[in-house]
Tab-separated table of C-alpha atoms in Angstrom:
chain	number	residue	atom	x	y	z
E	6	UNK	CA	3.577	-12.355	22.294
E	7	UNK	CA	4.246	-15.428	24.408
E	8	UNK	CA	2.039	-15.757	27.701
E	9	UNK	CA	5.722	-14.869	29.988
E	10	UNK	CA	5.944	-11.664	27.677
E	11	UNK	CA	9.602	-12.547	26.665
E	12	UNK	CA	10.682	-12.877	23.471
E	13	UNK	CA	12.390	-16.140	21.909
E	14	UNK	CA	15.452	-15.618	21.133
E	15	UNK	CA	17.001	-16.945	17.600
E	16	UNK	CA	19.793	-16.604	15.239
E	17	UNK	CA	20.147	-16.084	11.479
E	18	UNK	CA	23.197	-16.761	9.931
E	19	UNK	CA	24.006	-16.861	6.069
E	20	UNK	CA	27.375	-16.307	4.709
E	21	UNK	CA	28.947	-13.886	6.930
E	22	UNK	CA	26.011	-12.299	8.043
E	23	UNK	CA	25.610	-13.928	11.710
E	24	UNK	CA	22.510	-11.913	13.673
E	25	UNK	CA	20.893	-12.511	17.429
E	26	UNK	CA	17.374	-11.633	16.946
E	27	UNK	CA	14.198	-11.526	19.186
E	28	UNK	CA	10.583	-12.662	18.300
E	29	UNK	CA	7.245	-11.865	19.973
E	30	UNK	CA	3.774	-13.501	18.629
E	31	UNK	CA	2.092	-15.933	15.982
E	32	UNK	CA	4.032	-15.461	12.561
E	33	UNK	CA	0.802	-16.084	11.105
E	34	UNK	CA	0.057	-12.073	12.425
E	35	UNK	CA	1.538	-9.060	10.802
E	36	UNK	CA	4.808	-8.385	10.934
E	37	UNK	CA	6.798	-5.354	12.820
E	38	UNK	CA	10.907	-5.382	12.031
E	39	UNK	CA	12.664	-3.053	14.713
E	40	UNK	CA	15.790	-1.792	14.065
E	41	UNK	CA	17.755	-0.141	16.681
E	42	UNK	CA	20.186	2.917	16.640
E	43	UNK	CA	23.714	2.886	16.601
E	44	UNK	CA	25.143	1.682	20.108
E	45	UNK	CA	21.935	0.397	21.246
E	46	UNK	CA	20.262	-3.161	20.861
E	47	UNK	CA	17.020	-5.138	20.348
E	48	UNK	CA	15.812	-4.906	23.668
E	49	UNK	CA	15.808	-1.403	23.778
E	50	UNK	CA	12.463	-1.691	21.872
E	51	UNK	CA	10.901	-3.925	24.930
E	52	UNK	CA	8.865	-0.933	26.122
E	53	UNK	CA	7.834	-0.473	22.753
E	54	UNK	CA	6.744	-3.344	22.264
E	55	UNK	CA	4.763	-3.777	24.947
E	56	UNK	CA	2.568	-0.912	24.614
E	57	UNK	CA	1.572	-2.191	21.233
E	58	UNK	CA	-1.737	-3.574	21.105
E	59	UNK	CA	-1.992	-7.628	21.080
E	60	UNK	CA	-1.782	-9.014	17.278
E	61	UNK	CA	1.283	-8.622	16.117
E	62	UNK	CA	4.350	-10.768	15.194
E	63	UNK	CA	7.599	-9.136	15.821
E	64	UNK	CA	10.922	-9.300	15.237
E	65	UNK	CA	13.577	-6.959	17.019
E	66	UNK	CA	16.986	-7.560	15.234
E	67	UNK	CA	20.532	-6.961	16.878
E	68	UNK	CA	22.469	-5.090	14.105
E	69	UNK	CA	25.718	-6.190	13.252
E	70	UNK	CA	28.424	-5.357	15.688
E	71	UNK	CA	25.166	-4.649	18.079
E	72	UNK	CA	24.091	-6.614	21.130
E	73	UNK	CA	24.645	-10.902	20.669
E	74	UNK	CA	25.496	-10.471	17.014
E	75	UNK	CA	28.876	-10.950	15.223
E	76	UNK	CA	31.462	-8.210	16.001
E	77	UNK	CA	33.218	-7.451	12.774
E	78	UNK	CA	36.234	-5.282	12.613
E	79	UNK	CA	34.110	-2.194	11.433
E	80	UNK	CA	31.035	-0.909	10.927
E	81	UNK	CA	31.595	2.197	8.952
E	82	UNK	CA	30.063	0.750	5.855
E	83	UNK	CA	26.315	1.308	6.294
E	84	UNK	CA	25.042	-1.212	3.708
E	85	UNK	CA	26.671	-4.140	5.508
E	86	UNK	CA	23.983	-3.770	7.914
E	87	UNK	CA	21.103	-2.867	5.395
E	88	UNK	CA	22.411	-6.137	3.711
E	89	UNK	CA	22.520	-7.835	6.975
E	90	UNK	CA	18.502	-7.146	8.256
E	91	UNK	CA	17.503	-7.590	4.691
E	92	UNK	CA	18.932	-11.275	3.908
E	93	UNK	CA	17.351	-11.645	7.692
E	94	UNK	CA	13.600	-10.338	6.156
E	95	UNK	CA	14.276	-12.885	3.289
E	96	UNK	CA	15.744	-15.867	4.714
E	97	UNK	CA	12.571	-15.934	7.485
E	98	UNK	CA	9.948	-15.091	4.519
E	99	UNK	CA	8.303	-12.189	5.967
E	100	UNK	CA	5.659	-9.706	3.947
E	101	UNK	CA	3.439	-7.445	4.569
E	102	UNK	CA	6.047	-6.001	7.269
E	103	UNK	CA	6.011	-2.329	8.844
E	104	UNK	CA	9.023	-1.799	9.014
E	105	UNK	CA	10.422	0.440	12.364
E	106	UNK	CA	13.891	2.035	12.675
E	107	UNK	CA	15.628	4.352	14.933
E	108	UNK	CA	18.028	6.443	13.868
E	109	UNK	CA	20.702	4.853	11.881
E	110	UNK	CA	18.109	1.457	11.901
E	111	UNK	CA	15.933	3.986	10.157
E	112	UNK	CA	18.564	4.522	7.235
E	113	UNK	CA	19.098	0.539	7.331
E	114	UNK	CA	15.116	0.205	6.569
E	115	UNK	CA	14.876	2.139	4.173
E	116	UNK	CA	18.113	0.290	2.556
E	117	UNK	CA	16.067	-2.751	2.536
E	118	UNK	CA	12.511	-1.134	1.287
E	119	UNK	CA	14.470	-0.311	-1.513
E	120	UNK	CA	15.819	-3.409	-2.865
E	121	UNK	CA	12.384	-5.795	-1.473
E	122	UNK	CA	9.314	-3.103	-1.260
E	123	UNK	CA	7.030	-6.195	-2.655
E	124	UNK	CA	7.929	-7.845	1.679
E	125	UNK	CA	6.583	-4.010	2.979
E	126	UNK	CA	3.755	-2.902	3.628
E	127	UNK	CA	4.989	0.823	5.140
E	128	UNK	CA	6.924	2.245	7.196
E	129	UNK	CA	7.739	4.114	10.156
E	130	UNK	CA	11.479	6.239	10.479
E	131	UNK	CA	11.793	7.586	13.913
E	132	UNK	CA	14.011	10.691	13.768
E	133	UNK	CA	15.615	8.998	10.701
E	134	UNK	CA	19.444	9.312	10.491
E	135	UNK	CA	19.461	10.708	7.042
E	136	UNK	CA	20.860	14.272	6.770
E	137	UNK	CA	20.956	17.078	4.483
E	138	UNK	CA	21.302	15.491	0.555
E	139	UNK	CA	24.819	18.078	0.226
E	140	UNK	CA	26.231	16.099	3.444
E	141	UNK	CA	26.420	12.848	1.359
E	142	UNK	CA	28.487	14.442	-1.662
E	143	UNK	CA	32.351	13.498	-1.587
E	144	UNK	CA	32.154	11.078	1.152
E	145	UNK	CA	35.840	10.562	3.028
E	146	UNK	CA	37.781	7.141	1.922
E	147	UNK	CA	37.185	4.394	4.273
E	148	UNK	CA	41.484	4.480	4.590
E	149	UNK	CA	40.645	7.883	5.711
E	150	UNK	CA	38.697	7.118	8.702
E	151	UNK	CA	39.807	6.679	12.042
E	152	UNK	CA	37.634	5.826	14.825
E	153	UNK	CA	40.115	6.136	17.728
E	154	UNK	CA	39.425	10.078	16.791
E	155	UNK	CA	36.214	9.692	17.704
E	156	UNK	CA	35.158	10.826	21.266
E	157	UNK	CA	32.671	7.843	21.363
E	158	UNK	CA	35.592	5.487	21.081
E	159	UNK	CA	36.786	6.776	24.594
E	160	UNK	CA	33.226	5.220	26.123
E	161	UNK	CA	33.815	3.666	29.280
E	162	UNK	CA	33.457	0.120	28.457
E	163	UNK	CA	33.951	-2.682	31.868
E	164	UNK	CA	31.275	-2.433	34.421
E	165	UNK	CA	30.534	-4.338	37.004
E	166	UNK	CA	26.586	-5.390	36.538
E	167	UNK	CA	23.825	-3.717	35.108
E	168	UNK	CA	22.900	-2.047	38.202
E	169	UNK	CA	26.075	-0.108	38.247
E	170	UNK	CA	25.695	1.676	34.667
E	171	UNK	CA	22.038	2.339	35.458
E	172	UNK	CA	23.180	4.235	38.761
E	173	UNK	CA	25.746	5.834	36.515
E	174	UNK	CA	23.248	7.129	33.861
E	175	UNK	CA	20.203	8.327	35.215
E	176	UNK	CA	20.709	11.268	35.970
E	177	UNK	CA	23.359	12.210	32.950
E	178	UNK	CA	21.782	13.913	30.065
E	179	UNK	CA	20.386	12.633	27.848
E	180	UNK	CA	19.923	9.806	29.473
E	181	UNK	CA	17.795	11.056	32.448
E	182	UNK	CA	15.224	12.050	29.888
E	183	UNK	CA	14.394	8.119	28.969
E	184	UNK	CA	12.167	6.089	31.167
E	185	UNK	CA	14.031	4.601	33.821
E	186	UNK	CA	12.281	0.936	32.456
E	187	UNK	CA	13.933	1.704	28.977
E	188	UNK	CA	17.380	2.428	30.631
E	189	UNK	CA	17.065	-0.514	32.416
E	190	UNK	CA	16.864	-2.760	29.903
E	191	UNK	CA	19.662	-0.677	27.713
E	192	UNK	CA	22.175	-1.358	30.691
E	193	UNK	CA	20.297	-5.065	31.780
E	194	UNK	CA	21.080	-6.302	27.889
E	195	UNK	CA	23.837	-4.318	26.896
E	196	UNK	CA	26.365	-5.569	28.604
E	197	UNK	CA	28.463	-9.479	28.192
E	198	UNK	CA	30.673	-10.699	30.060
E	199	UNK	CA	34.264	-9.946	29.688
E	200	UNK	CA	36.510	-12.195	27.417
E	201	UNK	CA	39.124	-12.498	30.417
E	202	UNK	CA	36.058	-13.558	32.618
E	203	UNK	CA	36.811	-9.840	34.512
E	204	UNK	CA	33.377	-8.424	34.684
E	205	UNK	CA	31.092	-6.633	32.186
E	206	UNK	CA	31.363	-5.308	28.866
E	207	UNK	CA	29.244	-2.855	26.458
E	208	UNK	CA	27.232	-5.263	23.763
E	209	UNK	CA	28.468	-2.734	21.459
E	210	UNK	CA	32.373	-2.342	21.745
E	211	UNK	CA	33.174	2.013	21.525
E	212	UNK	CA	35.290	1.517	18.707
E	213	UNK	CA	33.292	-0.331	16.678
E	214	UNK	CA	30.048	2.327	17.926
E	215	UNK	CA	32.510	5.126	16.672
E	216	UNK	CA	33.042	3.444	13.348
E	217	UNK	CA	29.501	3.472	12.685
E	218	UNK	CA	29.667	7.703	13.797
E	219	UNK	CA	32.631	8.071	11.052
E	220	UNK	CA	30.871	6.083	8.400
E	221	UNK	CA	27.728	8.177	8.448
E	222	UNK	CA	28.111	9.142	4.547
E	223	UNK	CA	29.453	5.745	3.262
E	224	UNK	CA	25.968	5.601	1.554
E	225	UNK	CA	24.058	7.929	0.050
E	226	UNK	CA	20.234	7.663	1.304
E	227	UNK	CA	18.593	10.112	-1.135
E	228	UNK	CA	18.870	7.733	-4.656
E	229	UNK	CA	16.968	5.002	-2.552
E	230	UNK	CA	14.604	7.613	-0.729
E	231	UNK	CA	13.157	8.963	-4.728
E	232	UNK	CA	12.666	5.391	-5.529
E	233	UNK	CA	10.679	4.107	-2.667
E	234	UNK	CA	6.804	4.614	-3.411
E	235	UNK	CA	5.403	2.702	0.024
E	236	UNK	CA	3.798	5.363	2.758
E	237	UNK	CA	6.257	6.221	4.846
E	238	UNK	CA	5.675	8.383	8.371
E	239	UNK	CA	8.205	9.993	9.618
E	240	UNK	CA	8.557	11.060	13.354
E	241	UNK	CA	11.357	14.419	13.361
E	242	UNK	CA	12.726	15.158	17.260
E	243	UNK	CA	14.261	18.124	18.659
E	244	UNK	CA	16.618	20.187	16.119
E	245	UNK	CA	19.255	22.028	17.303
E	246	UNK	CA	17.824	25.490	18.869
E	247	UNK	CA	14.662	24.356	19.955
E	248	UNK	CA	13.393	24.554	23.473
E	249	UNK	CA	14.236	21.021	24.803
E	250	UNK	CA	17.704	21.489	25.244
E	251	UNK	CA	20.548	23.809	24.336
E	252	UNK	CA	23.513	20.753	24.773
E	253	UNK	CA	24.963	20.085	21.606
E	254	UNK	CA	24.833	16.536	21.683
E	255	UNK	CA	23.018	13.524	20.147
E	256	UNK	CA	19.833	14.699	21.882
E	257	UNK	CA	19.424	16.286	18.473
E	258	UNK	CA	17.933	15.317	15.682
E	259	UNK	CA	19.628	14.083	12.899
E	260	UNK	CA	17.424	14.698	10.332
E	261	UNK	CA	17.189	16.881	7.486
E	262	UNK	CA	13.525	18.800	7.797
E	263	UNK	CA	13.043	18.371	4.168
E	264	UNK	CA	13.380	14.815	3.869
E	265	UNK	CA	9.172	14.025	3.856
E	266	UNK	CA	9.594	16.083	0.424
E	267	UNK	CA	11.637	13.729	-1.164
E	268	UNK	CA	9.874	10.289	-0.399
E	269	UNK	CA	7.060	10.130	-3.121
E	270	UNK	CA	4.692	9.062	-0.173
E	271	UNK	CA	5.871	10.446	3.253
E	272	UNK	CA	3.963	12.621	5.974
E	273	UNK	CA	5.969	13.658	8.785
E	274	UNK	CA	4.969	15.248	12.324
E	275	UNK	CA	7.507	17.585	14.369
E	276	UNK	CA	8.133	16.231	17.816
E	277	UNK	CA	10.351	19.696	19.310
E	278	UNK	CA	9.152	18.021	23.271
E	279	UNK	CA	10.985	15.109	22.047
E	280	UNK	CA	14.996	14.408	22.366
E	281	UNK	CA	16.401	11.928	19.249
E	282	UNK	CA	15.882	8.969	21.595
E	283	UNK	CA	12.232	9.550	21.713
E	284	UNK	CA	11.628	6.065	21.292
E	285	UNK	CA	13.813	5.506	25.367
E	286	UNK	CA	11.459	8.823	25.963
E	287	UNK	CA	8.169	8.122	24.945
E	288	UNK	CA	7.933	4.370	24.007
E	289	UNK	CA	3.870	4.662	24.577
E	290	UNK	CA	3.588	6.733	22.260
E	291	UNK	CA	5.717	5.299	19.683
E	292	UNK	CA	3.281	2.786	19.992
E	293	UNK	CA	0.795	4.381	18.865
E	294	UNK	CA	2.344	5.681	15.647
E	295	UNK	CA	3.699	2.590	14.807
E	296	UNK	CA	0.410	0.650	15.294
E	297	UNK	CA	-1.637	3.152	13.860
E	298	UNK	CA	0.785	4.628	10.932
E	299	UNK	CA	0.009	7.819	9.420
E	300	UNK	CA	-3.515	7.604	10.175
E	301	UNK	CA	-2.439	8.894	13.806
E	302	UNK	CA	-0.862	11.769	11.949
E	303	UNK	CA	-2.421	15.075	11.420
E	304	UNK	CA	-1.312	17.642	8.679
C-alpha cells in the first residue's frame, strides 16, 4: 500500500470494456483481485483491505455498470462482466493472483479462473452467488426480462451527500449489521453527482442493479465449477432458517450448500453468525481467510 493508505486510482479500457479500478502496493508483490457484489463497489473492500497484513499488491475492480465504470444499458448478462475483470487480469499481466469475490463477483471469478487458471494461484468465494445446479436449467430469454418488475429498481436513488444515506441506513436491516466504517465508505463512494448538477446519485443506477437480480441464470456456473482444478475456499453465510435472522431478504445466503462438492479442490466453512454481506460484517476476519486461504480452515 502507499504510505497515505489510499489507493491509486486507474482505468482499463479495451474495446467496450471501460473499468475504474483501485490499486494498493508494489506489483512486484502478490496479487489479490477483489470483486464486489452486485450494487456495491471497489471501495467497499477498503476495510478489507486494510486488515490484510503488509505485502500485497491489490487491485479492487469496479464491475461494469458498478461505481466509476461504464454504465451500459444492462447488466443481465453475467459473462459481460466475467469478460470485463478478465481482459482487466490480462491486459495488466497479473499471475499468481488470489482471486476474491463477493457474491455475484464470486461467480465473475470463477468465470475468469476458468478460461486463465495458468494467472491463479487460488481462490477465495465469499458466500458465492452460485445456486442450486436445477436453478440454472431453462434460463428465461433476455426479451423476457424486465427489470422495472424488480423491487430493487424502485431504490431510492438522489441524495443529498454521503452523510445523509449513512443516517438513513444504519439502523435498517441489514445494513445495521455492517461496520459503520464499511457503510461509510459504501455511501462516501457510492454516490456521483447528478447529470442535471441536482445533487447525488447511486454509483450503481437501480435499474441497471435490478438487471443484474433478473439475469442471475444467464450463465450456468456448474460446467466452469467441474473444470476448475485450483484450491478454492469457500466462505457459506447465513441460510434461510438459521438463527441470525428470520427476514427474508438478501441477508441470506445465496449459495447452494453442496457447491464445495462439485469443485475438484474446494473446502468450505459454515459462517450461520454471519449475514451474506459478511465481508461489510466482519472485514477482519475476511482478512484472515483471504491472507491465509484454506490453511485458516478447519474440517
Amino acid at each position: 500500500m502507499n504510505e497515505a493508505g489510499q489507493p491509486t486510482v486507474k482505468r482499463f479500457t479495451k474495446g467496450d470494456t471501460d473499468l475504474c479500478y483501485f490499486e494498493w502496493g508494489n506489483s512486484e508483490e502478490q496479487t489479490i483481485l477483489m470483486v464486489h457484489a452486485t450494487g456495491f463497489h471497489a471501495r467497499c473492500w477498503d476495510q478489507t483491505i486494510a486488515a490484510l497484513p503488509p505485502g500485497y499488491h491489490i487491485i479492487a475492480v469496479d464491475q461494469r455498470g458498478h461505481g466509476r465504470s461504464r454504465k451500459p444499458d444492462s447488466l443481465a448478462d453475467w459473462s459481460l462482466m466475467g469478460r470485463d475483470v478478465g481482459a482487466l487480469v490480462e491486459g495488466l499481466s497479473l499471475t499468481n493472483v488470489v482471486g476474491v469475490g463477493h457474491s455475484m463477483g464470486a461467480h465473475v471469478v470463477v468465470q475468469i479462473a476458468d478460461v486463465m487458471p495458468q494467472r491463479f494461484e487460488r481462490l477465495v468465494l465469499l458466500d458465492p452467488t452460485i445456486t442450486e445446479p436445477e436453478a440454472y436449467q431453462n434460463p428465461p430469454l433476455s426479451a423476457d426480462l424486465d427489470p422495472n418488475q424488480n423491487p430493487v429498481s424502485r431504490r431510492r436513488n438522489n441524495w443529498e451527500s454521503p452523510d445523509v444515506m449513512f443516517s438513513a441506513f444504519k439502523d435498517r436491516h441489514p445494513f445495521s449489521l455492517w461496520e459503520p466504517e464499511v457503510l461509510m465508505d459504501y455511501c462516501q463512494h457510492g454516490l456521483l453527482s447528478a447529470e442535471d448538477g441536482e445533487g447525488l446519485v447511486l454509483a450503481c443506477p437501480p435499474y441497471l442493479e435490478a438487471s443484474v437480480y433478473e439475469g442471475f441464470r444467464s450463465l450456468d456456473p456448474y460446467p466452469l465449477v467441474k473444470r476448475i482444478t485450483l484450491p478454492v475456499a469457500i466462505l457459506r453465510a447465513q441460510m434461510a432458517g438459521d438463527d441470525v435472522t428470520s427476514v427474508r431478504d438478501f441477508a441470506n445466503s445465496p449459495t447452494w450448500p453442496g457447491l464445495v462438492n462439485v469443485f475438484p479442490d474446494a473446502q468450505e466453512v459454515h459462517m450461520p453468525e454471519l449475514s451474506h454481506f459478511m465481508p461489510m460484517q466482519d472485514p477482519q476476519r475476511m482478512a484472515e481467510y483471504i491472507a491465509a486461504g484454506r490453511k485458516h480452515i478447519r474440517t
